[in-house]
C-alpha positions as semicolon CSV with decimal commas, in nm:
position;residue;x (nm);y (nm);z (nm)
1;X;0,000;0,000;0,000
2;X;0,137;0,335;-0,130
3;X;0,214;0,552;0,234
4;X;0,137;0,882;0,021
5;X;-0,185;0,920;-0,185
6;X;-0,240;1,222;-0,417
7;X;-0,465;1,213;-0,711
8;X;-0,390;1,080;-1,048
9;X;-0,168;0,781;-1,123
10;X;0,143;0,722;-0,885
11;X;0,443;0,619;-1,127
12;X;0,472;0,300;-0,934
13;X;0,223;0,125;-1,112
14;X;0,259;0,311;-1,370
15;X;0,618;0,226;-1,496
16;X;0,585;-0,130;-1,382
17;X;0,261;-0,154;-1,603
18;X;0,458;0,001;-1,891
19;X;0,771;-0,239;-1,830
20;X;0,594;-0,497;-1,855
21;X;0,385;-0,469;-2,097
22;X;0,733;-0,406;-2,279
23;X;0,849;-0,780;-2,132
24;X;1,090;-0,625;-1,971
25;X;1,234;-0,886;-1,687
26;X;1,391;-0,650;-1,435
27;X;1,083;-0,544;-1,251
28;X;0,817;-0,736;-1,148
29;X;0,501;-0,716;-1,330
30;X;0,203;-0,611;-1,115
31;X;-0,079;-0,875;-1,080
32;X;-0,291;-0,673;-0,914
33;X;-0,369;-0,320;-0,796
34;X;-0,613;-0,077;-0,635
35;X;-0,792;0,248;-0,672
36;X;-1,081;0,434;-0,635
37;X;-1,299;0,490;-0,890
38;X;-1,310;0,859;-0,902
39;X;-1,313;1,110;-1,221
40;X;-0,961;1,104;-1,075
41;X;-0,899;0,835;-0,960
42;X;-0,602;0,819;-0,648
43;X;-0,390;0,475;-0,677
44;X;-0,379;0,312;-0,326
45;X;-0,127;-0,007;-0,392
46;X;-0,062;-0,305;-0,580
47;X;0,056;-0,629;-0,585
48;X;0,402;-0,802;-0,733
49;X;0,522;-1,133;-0,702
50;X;0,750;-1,257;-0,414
51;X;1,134;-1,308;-0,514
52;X;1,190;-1,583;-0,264
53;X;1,516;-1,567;-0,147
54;X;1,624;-1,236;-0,283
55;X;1,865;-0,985;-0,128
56;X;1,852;-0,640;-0,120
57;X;2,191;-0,491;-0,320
58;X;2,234;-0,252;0,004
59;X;2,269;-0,575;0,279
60;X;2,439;-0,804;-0,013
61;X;2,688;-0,509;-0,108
62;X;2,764;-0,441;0,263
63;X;2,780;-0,763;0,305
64;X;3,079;-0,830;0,044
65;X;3,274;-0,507;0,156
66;X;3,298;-0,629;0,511
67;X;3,416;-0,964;0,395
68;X;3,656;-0,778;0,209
69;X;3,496;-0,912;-0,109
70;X;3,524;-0,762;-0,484
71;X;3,195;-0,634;-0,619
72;X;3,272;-0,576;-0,944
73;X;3,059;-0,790;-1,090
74;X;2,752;-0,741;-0,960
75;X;2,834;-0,387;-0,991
76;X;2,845;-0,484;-1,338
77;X;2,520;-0,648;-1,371
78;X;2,308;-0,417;-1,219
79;X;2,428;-0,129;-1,454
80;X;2,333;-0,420;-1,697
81;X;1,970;-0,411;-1,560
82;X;1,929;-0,069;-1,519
83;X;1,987;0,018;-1,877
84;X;1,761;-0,249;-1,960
85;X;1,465;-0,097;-1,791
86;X;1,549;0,250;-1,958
87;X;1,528;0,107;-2,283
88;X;1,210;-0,062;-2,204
89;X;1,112;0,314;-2,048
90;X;1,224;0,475;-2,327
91;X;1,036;0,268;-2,602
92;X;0,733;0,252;-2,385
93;X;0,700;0,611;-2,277
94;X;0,741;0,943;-2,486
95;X;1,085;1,097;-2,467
96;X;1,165;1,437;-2,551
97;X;1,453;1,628;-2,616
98;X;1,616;1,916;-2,450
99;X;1,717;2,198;-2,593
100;X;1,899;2,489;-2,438
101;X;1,644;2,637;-2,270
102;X;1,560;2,357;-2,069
103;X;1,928;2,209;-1,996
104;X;1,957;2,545;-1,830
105;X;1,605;2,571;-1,668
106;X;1,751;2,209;-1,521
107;X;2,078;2,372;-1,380
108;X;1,903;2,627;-1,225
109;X;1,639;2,433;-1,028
110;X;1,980;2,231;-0,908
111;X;2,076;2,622;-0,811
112;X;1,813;2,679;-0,640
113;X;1,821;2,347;-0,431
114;X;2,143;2,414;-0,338
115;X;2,117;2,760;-0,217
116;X;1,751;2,648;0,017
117;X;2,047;2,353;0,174
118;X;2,333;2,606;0,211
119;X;2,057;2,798;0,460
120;X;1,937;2,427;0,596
121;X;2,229;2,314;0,662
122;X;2,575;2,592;0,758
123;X;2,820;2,274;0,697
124;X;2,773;2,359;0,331
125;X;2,851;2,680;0,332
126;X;3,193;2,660;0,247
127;X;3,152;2,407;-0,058
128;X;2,888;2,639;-0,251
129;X;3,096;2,847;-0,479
130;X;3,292;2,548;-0,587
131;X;2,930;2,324;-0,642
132;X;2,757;2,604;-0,822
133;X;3,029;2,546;-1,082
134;X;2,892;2,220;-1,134
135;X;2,536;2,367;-1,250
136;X;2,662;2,628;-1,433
137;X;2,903;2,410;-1,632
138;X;2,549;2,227;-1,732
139;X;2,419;2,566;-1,794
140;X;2,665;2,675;-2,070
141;X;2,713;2,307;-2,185
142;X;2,479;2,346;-2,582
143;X;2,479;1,956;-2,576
144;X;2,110;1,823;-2,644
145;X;1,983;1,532;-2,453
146;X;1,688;1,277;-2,446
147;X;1,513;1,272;-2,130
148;X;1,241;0,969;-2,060
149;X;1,055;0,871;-1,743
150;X;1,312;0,710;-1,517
151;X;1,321;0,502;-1,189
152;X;1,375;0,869;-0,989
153;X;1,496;0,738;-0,675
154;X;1,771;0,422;-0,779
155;X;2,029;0,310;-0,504
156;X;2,143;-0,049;-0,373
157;X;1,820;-0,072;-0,123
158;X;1,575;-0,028;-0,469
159;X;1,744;-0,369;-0,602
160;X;1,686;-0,717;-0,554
161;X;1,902;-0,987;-0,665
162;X;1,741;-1,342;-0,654
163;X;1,976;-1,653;-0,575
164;X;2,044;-1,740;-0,914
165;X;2,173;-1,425;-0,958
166;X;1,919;-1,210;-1,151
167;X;1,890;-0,839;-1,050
168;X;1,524;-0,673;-1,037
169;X;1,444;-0,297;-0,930
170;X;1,172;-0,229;-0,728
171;X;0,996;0,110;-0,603
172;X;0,938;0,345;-0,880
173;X;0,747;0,597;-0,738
174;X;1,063;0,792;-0,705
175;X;1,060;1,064;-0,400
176;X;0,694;1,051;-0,284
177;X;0,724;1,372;-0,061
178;X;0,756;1,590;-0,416
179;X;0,465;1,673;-0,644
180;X;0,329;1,404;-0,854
181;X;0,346;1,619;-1,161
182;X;0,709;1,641;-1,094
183;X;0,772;1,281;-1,040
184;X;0,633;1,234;-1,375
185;X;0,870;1,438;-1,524
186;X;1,135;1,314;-1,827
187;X;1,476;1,325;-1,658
188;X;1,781;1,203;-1,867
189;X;1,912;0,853;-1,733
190;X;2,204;1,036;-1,588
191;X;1,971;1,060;-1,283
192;X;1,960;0,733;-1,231
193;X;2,286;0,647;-1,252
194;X;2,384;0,916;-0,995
195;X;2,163;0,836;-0,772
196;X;2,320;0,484;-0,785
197;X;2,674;0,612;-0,847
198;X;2,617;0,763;-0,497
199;X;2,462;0,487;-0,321
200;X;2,833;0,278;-0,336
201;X;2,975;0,598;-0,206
202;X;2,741;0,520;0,089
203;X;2,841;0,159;0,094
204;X;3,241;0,226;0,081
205;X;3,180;0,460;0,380
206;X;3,018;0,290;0,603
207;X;3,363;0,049;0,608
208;X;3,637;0,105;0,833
209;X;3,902;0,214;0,675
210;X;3,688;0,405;0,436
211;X;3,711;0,198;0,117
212;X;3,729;0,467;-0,193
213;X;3,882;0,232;-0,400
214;X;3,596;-0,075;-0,335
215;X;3,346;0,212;-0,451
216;X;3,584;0,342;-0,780
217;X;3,576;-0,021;-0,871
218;X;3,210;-0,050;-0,848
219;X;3,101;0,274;-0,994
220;X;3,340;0,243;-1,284
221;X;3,214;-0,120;-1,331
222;X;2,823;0,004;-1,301
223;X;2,902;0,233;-1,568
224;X;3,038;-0,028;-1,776
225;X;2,775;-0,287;-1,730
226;X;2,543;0,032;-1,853
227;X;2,713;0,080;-2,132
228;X;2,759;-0,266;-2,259
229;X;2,378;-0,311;-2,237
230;X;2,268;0,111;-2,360
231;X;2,560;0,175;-2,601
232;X;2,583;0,455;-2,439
233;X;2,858;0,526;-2,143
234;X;2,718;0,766;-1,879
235;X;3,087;0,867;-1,777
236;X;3,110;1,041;-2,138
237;X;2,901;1,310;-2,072
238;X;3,041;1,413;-1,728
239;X;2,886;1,784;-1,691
240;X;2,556;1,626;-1,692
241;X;2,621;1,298;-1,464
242;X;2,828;1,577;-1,209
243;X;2,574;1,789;-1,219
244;X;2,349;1,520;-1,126
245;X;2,558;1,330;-0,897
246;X;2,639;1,712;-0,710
247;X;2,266;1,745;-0,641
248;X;2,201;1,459;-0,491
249;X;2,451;1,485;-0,267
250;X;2,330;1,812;-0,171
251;X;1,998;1,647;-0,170
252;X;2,159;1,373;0,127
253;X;2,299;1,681;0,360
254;X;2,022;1,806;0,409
255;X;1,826;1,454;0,461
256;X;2,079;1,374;0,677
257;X;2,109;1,679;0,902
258;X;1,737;1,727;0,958
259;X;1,673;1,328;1,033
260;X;2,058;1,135;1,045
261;X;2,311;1,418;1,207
262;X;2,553;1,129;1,304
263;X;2,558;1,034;0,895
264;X;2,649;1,421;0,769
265;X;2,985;1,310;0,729
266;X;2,861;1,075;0,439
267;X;2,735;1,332;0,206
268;X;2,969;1,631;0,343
269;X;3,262;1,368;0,195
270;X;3,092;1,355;-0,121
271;X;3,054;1,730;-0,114
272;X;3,410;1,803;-0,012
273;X;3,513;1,548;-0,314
274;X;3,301;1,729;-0,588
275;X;3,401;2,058;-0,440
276;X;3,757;2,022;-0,464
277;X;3,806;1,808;-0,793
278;X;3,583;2,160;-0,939
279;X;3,858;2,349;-0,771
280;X;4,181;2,147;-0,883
281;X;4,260;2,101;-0,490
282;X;4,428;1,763;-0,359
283;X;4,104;1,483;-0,295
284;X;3,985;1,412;0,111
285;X;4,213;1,169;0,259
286;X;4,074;0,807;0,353
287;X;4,016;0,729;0,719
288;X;3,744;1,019;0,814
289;X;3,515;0,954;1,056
290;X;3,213;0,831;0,937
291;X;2,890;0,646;1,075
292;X;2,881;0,244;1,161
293;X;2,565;0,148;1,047
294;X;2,370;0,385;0,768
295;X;2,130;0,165;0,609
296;X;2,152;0,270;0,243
297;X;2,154;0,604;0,017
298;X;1,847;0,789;0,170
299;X;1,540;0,865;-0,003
300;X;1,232;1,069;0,084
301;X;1,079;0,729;0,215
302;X;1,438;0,631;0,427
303;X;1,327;0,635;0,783
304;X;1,550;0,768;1,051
């Protein structure tokens, strides 16, 4: 049952319906769902087959790291699987593409986002000038992109991998706490892939030492596995997946201070790496203090 109701269709079933009506195997096809049957009608929840003996990608990834365990290949697979389901997206849903006016439109809402944390939360104050260079590198970049419907809220705890080995995504509603209308709106891939780019960040960190290199591995694998499957390598457009990757961390510092203050440190790393490779400065040294047990990227449904 969906824990936020608001009129119209919640992308949830929506995207699931349209994957798999396109037979697409990473997500699992509703077999049932509910609504009322108003003029509009408000979805209430559905139902999905059981993957018996499935773990989530946060506990199996944490899992391997403290083992000490390489997780490059699973890395691999799930960029595998989530370029699938964008292609499936992208043939079953319009796409559209964006021109100047709305790459920059895009940068500035990041703008804006970050200047609302920088007053949320004082840690960031520092990092600003060096992230807004971030957006407006996206602003000035004339590139044009396709945007498509897209998971909206993709890290480790969105993904289940069964015990032969088969990786499925799950929760599409993508943050429930914004607007509908604004869930439902195109976002390049590069969203995705940040948000899941991000989430190994989260992994690595929660291991002491830190582990940078166990989440290079893995993100640089994930990108691989994408492109093997898309054609298309996310890492060869980096003003957009920076851009991207930059606002969701911004996105976590503020999550984090207002619900998780003993997890700041996870984002503020993130910040203080995208802050200083803009700059040119030397990168954060391994070994900062960072929380035991975070229990995956967080999301607007994460509870504290």
């Amino acid at each position: 049952m969906f824990r936020r109701v608001t009129p119209g269709l919640n992308p949830d079933l929506e995207l699931q319906r349209a994957l798999a009506d396109e037979g697409c195997e990473r997500a699992l096809a509703p077999v049932a769902w509910f609504e009322t049957t108003d003029a509009d009608p408000l979805s209430l929840g559905l139902l999905q087959p059981y993957l018996t003996g499935a773990t989530d990608g946060w506990d199996l990834a944490l899992g391997e790291l403290s083992k000490g365990q390489d997780f490059r290949h699973e890395a691999h697979e799930l960029g595998r699987a989530t370029a699938e389901i964008h292609l499936a997206l992208a043939h079953a849903l319009p796409t559209v593409t964006l021109g100047r006016a709305h790459t920059v439109q895009l940068a500035q809402s990041m703008k804006d986002r970050l200047d609302k944390a920088v007053q949320a939360v004082p840690a960031l104050h520092p990092y600003a000038p060096a992230l807004h260079t971030a957006f407006d590198a996206l602003a000035a970049d004339k590139t044009p992109r396709t945007a498509q419907r897209v998971h909206g809220d993709l890290h480790l705890g969105q993904c289940l991998r069964s015990p032969a080995g088969a990786w499925s995504v799950i929760d599409f509603e993508g943050e429930p706490s914004r607007p509908l209308p604004e869930r439902r709106l195109p976002h390049p891939p590069a969203r995705d892939v940040a948000g899941m780019l991000r989430s190994f960040d989260y992994a690595a960190r929660t291991n002491r030492p830190w582990a940078p290199d166990w989440a290079r591995r893995c993100r640089d694998a994930y990108c691989a596995g994408y492109a093997q499957a898309a054609g298309d390598d996310p890492r060869t457009d980096p003003v957009l997946l920076r851009a991207y990757e930059t606002d969701k961390a911004v996105y976590e510092a503020v999550y984090e201070a207002h619900h998780r203050p003993d997890w700041l440190s996870i984002p503020l790393s993130a910040i203080e790496r995208l802050a200083t490779e803009a700059s040119g400065m030397p990168r954060p040294r391994p070994g900062d203090a960072t929380p035991q047990h975070p229990m995956s990227t967080p999301s607007q449904e994460a509870t504290p």
